[in-house]
mmCIF file of C-alpha atoms and ligand atoms in Angstrom:
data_model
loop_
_atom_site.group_PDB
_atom_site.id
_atom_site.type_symbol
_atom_site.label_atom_id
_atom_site.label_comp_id
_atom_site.label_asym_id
_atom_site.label_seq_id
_atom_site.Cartn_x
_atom_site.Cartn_y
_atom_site.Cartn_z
ATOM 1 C CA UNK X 23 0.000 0.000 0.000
ATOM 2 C CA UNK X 24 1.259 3.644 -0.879
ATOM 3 C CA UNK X 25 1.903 5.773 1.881
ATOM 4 C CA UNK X 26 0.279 9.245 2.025
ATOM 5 C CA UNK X 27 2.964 11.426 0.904
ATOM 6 C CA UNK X 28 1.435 14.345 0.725
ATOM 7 C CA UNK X 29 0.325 14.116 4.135
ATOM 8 C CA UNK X 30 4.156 13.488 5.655
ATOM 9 C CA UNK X 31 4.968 16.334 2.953
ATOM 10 C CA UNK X 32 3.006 18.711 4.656
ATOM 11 C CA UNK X 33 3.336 17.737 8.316
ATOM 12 C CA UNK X 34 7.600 17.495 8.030
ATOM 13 C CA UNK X 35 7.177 20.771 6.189
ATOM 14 C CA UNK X 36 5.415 22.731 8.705
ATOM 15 C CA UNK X 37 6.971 21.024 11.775
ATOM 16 C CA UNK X 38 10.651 22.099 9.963
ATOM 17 C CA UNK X 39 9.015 25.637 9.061
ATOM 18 C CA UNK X 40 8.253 25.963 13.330
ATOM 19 C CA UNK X 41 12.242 25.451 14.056
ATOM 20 C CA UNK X 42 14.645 27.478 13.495
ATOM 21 C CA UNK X 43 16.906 27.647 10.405
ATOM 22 C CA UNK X 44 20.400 27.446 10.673
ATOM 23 C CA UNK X 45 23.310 28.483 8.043
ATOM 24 C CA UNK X 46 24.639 30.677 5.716
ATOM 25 C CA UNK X 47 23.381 32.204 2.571
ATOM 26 C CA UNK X 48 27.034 31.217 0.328
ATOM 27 C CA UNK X 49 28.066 34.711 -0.349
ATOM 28 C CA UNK X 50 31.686 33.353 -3.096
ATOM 29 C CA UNK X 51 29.109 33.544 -6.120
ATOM 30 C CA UNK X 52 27.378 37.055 -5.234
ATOM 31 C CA UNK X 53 24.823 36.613 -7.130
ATOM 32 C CA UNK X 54 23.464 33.791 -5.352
ATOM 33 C CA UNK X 55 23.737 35.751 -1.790
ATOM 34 C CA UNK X 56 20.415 37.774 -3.209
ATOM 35 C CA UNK X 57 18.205 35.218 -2.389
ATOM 36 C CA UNK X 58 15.530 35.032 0.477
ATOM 37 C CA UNK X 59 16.782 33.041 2.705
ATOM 38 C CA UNK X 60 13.448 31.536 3.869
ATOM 39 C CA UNK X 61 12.488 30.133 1.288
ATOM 40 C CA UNK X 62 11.631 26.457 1.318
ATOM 41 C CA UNK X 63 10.017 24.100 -1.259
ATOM 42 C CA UNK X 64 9.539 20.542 -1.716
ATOM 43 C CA UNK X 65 8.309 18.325 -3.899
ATOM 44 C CA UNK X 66 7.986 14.226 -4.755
ATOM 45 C CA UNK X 67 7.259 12.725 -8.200
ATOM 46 C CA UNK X 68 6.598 9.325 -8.303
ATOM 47 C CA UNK X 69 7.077 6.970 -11.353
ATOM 48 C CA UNK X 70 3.316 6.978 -12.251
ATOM 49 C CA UNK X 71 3.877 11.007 -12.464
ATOM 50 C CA UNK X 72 1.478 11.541 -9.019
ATOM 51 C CA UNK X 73 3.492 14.631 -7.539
ATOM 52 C CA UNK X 74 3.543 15.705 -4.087
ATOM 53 C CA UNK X 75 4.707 19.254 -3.070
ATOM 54 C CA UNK X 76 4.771 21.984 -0.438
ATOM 55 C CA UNK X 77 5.671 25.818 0.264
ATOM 56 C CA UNK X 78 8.132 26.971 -2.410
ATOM 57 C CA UNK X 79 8.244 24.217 -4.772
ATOM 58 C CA UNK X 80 7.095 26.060 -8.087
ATOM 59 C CA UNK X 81 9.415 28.830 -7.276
ATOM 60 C CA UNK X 82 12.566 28.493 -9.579
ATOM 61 C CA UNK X 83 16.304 28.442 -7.789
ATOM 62 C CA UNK X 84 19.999 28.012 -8.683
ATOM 63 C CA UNK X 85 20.670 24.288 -9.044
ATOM 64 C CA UNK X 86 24.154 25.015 -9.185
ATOM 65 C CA UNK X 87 25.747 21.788 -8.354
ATOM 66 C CA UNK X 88 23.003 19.683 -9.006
ATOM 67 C CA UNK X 89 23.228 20.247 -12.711
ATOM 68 C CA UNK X 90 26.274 18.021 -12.374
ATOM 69 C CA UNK X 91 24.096 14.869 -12.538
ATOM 70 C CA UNK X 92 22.780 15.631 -15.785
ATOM 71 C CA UNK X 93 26.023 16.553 -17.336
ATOM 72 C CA UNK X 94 27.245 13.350 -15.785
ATOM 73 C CA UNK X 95 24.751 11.334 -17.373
ATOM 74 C CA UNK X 96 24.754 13.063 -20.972
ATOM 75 C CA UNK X 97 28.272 12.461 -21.344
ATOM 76 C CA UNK X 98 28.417 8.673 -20.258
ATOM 77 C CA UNK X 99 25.556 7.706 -22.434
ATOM 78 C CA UNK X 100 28.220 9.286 -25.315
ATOM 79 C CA UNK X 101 31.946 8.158 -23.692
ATOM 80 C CA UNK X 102 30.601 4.442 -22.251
ATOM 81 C CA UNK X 103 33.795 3.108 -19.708
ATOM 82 C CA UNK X 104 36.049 5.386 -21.560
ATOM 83 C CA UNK X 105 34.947 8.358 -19.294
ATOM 84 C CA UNK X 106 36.611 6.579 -16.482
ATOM 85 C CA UNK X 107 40.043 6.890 -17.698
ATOM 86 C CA UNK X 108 39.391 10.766 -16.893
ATOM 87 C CA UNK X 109 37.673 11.054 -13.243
ATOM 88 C CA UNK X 110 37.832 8.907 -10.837
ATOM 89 C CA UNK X 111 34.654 7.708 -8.695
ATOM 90 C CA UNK X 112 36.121 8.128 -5.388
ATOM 91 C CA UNK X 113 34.408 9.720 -2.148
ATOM 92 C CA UNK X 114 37.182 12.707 -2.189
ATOM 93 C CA UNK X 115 36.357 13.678 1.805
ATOM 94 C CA UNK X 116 37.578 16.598 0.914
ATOM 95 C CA UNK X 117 35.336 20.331 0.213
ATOM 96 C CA UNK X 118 33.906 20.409 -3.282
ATOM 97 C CA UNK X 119 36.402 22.857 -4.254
ATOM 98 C CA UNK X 120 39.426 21.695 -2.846
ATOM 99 C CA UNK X 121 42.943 21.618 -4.828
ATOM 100 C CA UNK X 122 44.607 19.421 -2.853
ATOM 101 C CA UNK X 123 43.785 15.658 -4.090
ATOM 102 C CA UNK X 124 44.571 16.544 -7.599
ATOM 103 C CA UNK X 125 48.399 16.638 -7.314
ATOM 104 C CA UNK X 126 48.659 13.375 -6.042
ATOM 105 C CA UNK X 127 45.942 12.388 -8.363
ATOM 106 C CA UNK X 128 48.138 13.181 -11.248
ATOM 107 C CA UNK X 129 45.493 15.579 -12.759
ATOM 108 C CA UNK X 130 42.222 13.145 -12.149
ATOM 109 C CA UNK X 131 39.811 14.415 -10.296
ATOM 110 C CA UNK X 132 38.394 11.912 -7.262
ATOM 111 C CA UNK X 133 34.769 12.051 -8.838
ATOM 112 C CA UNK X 134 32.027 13.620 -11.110
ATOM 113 C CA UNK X 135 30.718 15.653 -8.706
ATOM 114 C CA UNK X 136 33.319 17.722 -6.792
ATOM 115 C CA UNK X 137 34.221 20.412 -9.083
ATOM 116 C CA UNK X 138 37.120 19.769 -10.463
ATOM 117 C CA UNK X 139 35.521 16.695 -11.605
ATOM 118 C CA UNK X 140 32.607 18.414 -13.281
ATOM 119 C CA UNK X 141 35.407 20.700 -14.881
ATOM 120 C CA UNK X 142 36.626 17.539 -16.875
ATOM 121 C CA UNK X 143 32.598 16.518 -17.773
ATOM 122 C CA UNK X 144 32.704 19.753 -19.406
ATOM 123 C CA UNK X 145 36.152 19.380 -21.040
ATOM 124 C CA UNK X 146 34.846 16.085 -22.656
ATOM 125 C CA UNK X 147 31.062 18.162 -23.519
ATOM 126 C CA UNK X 148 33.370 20.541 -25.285
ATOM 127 C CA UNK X 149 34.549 17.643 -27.441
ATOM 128 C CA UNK X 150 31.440 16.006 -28.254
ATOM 129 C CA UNK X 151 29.334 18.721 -29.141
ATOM 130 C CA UNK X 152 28.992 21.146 -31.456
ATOM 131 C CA UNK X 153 26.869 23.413 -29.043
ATOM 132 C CA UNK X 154 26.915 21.795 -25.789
ATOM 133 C CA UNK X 155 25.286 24.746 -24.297
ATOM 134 C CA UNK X 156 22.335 24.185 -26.642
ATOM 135 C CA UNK X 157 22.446 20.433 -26.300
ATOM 136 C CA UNK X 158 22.248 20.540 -22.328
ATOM 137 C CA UNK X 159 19.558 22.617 -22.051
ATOM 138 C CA UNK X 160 17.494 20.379 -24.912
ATOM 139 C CA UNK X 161 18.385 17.462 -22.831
ATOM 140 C CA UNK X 162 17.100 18.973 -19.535
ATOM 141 C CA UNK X 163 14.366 20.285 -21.367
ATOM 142 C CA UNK X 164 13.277 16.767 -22.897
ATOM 143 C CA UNK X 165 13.529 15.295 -19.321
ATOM 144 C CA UNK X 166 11.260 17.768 -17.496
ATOM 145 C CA UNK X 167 9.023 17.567 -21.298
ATOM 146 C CA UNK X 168 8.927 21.719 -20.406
ATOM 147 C CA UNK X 169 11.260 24.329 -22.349
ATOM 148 C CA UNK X 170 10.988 26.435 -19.531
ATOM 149 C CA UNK X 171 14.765 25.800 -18.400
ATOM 150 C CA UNK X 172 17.314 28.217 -18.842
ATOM 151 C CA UNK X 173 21.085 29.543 -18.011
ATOM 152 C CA UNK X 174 20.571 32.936 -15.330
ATOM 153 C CA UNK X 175 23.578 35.078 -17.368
ATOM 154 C CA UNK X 176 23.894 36.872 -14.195
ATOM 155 C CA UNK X 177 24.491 34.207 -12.008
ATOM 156 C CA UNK X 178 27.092 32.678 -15.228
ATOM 157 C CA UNK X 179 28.328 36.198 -15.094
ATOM 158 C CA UNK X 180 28.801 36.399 -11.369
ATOM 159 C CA UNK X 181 30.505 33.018 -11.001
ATOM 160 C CA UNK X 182 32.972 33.329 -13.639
ATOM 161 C CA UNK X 183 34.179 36.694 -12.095
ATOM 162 C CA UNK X 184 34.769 34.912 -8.752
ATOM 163 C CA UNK X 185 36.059 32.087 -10.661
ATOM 164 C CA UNK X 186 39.739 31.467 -8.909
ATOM 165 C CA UNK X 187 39.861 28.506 -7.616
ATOM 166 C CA UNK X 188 37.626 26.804 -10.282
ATOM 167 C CA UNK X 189 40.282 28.558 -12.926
ATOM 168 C CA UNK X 190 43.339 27.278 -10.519
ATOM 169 C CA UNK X 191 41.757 23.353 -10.704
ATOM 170 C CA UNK X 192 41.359 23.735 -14.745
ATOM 171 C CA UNK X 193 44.805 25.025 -14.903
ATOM 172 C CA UNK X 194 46.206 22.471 -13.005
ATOM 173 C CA UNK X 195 44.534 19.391 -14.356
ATOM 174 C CA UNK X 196 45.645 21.275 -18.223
ATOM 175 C CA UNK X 197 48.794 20.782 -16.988
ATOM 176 C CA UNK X 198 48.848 16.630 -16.558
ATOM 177 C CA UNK X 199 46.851 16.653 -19.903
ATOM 178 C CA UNK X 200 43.797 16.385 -18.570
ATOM 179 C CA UNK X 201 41.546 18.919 -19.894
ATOM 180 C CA UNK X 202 42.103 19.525 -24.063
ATOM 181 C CA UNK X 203 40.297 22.495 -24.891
ATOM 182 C CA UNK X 204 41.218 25.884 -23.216
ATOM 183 C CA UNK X 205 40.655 26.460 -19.511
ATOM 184 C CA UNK X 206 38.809 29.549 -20.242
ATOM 185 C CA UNK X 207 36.130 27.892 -22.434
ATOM 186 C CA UNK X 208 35.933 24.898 -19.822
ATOM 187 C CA UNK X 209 35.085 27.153 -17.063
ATOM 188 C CA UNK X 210 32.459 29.710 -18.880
ATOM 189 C CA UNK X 211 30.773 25.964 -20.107
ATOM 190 C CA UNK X 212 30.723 25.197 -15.723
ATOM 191 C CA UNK X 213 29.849 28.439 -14.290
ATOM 192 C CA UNK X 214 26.777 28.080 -17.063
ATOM 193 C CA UNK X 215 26.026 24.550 -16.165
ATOM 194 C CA UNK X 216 26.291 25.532 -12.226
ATOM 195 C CA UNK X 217 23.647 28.559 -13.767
ATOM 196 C CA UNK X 218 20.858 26.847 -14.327
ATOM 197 C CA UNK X 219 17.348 27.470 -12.915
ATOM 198 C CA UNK X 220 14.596 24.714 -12.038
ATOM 199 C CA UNK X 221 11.834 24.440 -9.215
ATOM 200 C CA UNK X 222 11.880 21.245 -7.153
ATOM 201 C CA UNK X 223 9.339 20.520 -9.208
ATOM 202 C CA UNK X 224 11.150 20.245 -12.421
ATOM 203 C CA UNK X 225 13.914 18.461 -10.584
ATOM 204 C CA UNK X 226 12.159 15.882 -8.964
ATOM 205 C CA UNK X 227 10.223 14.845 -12.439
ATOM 206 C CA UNK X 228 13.398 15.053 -14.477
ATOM 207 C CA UNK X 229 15.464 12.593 -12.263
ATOM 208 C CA UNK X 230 12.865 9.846 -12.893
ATOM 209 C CA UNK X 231 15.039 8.221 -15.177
ATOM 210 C CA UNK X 232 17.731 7.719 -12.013
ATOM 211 C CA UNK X 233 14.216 5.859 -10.445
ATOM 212 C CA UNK X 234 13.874 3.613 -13.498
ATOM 213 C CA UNK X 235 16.762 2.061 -14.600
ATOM 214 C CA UNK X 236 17.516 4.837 -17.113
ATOM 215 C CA UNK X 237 13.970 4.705 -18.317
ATOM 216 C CA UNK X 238 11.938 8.314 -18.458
ATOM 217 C CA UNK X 239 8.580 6.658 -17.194
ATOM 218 C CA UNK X 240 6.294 8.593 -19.248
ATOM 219 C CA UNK X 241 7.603 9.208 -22.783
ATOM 220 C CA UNK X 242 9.354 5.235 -22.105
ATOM 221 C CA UNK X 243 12.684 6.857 -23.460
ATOM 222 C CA UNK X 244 15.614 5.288 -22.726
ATOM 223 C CA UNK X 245 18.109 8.295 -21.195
ATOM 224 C CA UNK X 246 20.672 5.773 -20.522
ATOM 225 C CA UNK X 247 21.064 2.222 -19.761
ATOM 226 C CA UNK X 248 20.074 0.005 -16.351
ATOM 227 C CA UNK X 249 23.769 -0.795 -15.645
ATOM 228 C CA UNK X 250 24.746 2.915 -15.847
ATOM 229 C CA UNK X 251 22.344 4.245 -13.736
ATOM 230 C CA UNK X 252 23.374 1.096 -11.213
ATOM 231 C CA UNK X 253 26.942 2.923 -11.051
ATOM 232 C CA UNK X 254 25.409 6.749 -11.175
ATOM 233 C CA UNK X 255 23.045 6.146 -8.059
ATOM 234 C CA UNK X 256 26.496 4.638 -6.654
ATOM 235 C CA UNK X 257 28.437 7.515 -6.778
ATOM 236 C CA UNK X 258 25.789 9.730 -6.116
ATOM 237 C CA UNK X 259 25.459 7.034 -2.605
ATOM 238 C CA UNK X 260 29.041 7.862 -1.700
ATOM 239 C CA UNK X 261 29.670 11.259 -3.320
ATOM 240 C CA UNK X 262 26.718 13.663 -3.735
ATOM 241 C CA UNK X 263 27.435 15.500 -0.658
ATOM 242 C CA UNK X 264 31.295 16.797 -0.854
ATOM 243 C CA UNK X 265 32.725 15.742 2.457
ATOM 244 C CA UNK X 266 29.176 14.939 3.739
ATOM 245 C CA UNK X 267 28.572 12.000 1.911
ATOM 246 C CA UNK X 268 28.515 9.735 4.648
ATOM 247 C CA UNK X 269 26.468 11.199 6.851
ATOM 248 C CA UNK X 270 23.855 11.688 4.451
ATOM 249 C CA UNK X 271 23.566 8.268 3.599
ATOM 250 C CA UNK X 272 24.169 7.633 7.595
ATOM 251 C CA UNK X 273 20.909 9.899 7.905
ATOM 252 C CA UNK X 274 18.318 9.623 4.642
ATOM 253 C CA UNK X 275 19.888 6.099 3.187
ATOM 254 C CA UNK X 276 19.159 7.499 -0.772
ATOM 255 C CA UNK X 277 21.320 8.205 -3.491
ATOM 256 C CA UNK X 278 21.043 12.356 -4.036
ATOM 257 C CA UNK X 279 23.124 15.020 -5.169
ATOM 258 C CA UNK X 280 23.048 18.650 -3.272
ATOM 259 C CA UNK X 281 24.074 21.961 -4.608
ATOM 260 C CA UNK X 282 25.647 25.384 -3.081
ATOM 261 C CA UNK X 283 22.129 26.850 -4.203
ATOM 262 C CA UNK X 284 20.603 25.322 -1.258
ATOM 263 C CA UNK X 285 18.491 22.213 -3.405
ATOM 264 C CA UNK X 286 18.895 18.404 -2.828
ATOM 265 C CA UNK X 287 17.273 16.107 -5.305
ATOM 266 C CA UNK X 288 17.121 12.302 -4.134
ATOM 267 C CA UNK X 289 16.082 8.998 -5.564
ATOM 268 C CA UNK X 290 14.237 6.187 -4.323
ATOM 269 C CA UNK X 291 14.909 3.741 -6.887
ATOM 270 C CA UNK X 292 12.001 2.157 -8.053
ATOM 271 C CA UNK X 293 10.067 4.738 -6.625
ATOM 272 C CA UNK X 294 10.719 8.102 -6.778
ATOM 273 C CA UNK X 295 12.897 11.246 -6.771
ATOM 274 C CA UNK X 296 12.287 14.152 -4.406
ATOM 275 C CA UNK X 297 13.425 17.675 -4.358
ATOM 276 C CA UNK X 298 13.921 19.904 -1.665
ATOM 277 C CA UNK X 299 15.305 23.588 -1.599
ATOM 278 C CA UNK X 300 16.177 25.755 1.419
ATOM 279 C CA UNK X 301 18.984 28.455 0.748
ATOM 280 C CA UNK X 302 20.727 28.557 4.079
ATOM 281 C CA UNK X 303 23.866 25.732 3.803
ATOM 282 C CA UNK X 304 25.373 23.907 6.807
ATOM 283 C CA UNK X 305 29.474 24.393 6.898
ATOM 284 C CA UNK X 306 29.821 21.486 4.380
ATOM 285 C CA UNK X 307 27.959 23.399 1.718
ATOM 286 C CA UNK X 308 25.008 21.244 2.056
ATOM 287 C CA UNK X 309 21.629 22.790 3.318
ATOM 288 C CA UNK X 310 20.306 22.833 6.689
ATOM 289 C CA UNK X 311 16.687 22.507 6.224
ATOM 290 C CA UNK X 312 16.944 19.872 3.057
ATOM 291 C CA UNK X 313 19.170 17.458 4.582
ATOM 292 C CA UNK X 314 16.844 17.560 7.999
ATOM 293 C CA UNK X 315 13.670 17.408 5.930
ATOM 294 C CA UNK X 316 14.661 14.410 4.235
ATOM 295 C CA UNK X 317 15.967 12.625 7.240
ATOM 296 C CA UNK X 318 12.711 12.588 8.308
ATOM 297 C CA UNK X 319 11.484 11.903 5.218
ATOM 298 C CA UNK X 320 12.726 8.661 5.531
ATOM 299 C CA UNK X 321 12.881 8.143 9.047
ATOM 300 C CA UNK X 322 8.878 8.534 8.865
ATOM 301 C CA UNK X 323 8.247 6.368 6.037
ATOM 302 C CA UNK X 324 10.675 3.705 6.633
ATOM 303 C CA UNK X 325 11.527 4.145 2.767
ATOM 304 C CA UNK X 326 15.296 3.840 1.947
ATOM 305 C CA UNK X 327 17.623 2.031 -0.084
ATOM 306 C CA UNK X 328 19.063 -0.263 2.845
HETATM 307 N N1 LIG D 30 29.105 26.792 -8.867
HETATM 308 C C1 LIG D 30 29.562 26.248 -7.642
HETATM 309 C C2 LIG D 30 31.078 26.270 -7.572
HETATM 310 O O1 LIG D 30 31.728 25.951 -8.513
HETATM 311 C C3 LIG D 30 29.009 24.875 -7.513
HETATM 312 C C4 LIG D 30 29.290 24.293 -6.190
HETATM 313 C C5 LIG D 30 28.216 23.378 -5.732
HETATM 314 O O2 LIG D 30 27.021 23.586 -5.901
HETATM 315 O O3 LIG D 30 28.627 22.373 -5.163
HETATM 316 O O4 LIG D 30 31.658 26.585 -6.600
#
């Protein structure tokens, strides 16, 4: 028997409204320090397309980091096992941003998801497409089946001014051979991927595929095949949350991928995916309010991967 979800929705929601909200708007991208901090949205689509939501959740937000997943999965669908010769899928335990792994690394970032991973995805997009602007955004666009998902230029804008330590990774990992085109493209590509705006809503219904073994349950499209979304939901498992990885599987139990914006998407294989956005980030860049929703998310519906 389905649970009510809407129901636990509401009731986590305004029990977690009631407390109080603790973190920090991330002020390093200025743009994204503009925000209202209160906001809060959240929203569950399951595979039969029944969608549950509260407060915020048709209000659009910064995915940032969360847009990482769909490069991810665009360019593995292209590259197959070859991809893996260029980023590792190690937990780093290290920040998102940090330089340090990548000497010893020789150049290859730990995984897909800390940045300097995500720098190489878009190295490789470079490659492969002719526009791979155009071609993400079509992708996204055929996922959520709306065309209502775009780059913010001012956020692109506002990034790739305060772009340092992004520009010292791509510099770096140029100089073991492992990004080909020129850092300065790479990084205008990332701060435009990291750009993009979509309400939980969109998320949660465009990460079905990640639900059913690569299959996009309404349109029946294959995105990408059952074994790679076996190893995506992996890495999401142990590396979705920078150095927070383990306690957010230690807490929810679900594969999900967070972002400096303040969102979390997460996926019940089988089942679902559920988005949740609250600005205000704890001091691992992850945010306050999402990862405590969803840990009682689960917690209350006894619904996890383990
Ligand atoms: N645009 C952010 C950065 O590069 C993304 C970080 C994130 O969401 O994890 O710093």
């Amino acid at each position: 028997m389905k649970l009510d979800y809407q129901n636990i929705i509401s009731k986590i929601y305004a029990d977690l409204i009631g407390k109080e909200n603790l973190g920090k708007v991330p002020d390093y991208i200025p743009e994204l320090a503009c925000i209202d901090e209160n906001k809060f949205g959240v929203n569950l689509t399951d595979l039969e397309h029944n969608s549950f939501g509260a407060g915020d959740f048709k209000q659009k937000f910064s995915i940032q980091s969360i847009s990482k997943v769909f490069a991810l999965s665009f360019v593995y669908e292209k590259l197959e096992e070859k991809l893996w010769e260029r980023v590792d899928v190690e937990p780093s335990g290290n920040a998102f941003n940090s330089l340090v792994q990548l000497e010893a690394d020789n150049g290859i970032p730990r995984n897909p998801f800390i940045n300097a991973g995500a720098l190489v995805i878009c190295d490789v997009l470079l490659e492969i497409c002719e526009n791979p602007k155009d071609e993400l955004l079509t992708f996204i666009r055929n996922l959520t089946e709306e065309d209502d998902v775009f780059f913010n230029e001012k956020v692109a804008a506002s990034e790739m001014q305060n772009s340092f330590r992004n520009a010292g990774m791509c510099n770096y990992m140029k100089s073991f051979g492992n990004i080909k085109n020129k850092p300065e493209a790479v990084i205008e590509l990332y701060c435009h991927l990291c750009s993009i705006e979509m309400t939980c809503k969109q998320l949660s219904k465009s990460f079905l595929y990640l639900a059913n073994e690569g299959k996009e349950p309404s349109t029946k499209k294959q995105i990408l095949s059952s074994s790679k979304v076996k190893r995506i939901n992996a890495i999401l498992l142990t590396c979705g949350f920078y150095d927070e990885s383990g306690e957010f599987s230690f807490l929810v139990g679900l594969p999900g991928k967070s972002g400096v914006g303040g969102g979390i998407i997460a996926i019940y294989p089988q089942h679902y995916c559920i988005a949740v956005w609250s600005p205000k980030l704890n001091l691992k860049g992850n945010s306050y309010r999402g990862m405590k929703f969803l840990e009682e998310f689960t917690t209350q519906t006894g619904e996890s991967i383990f």
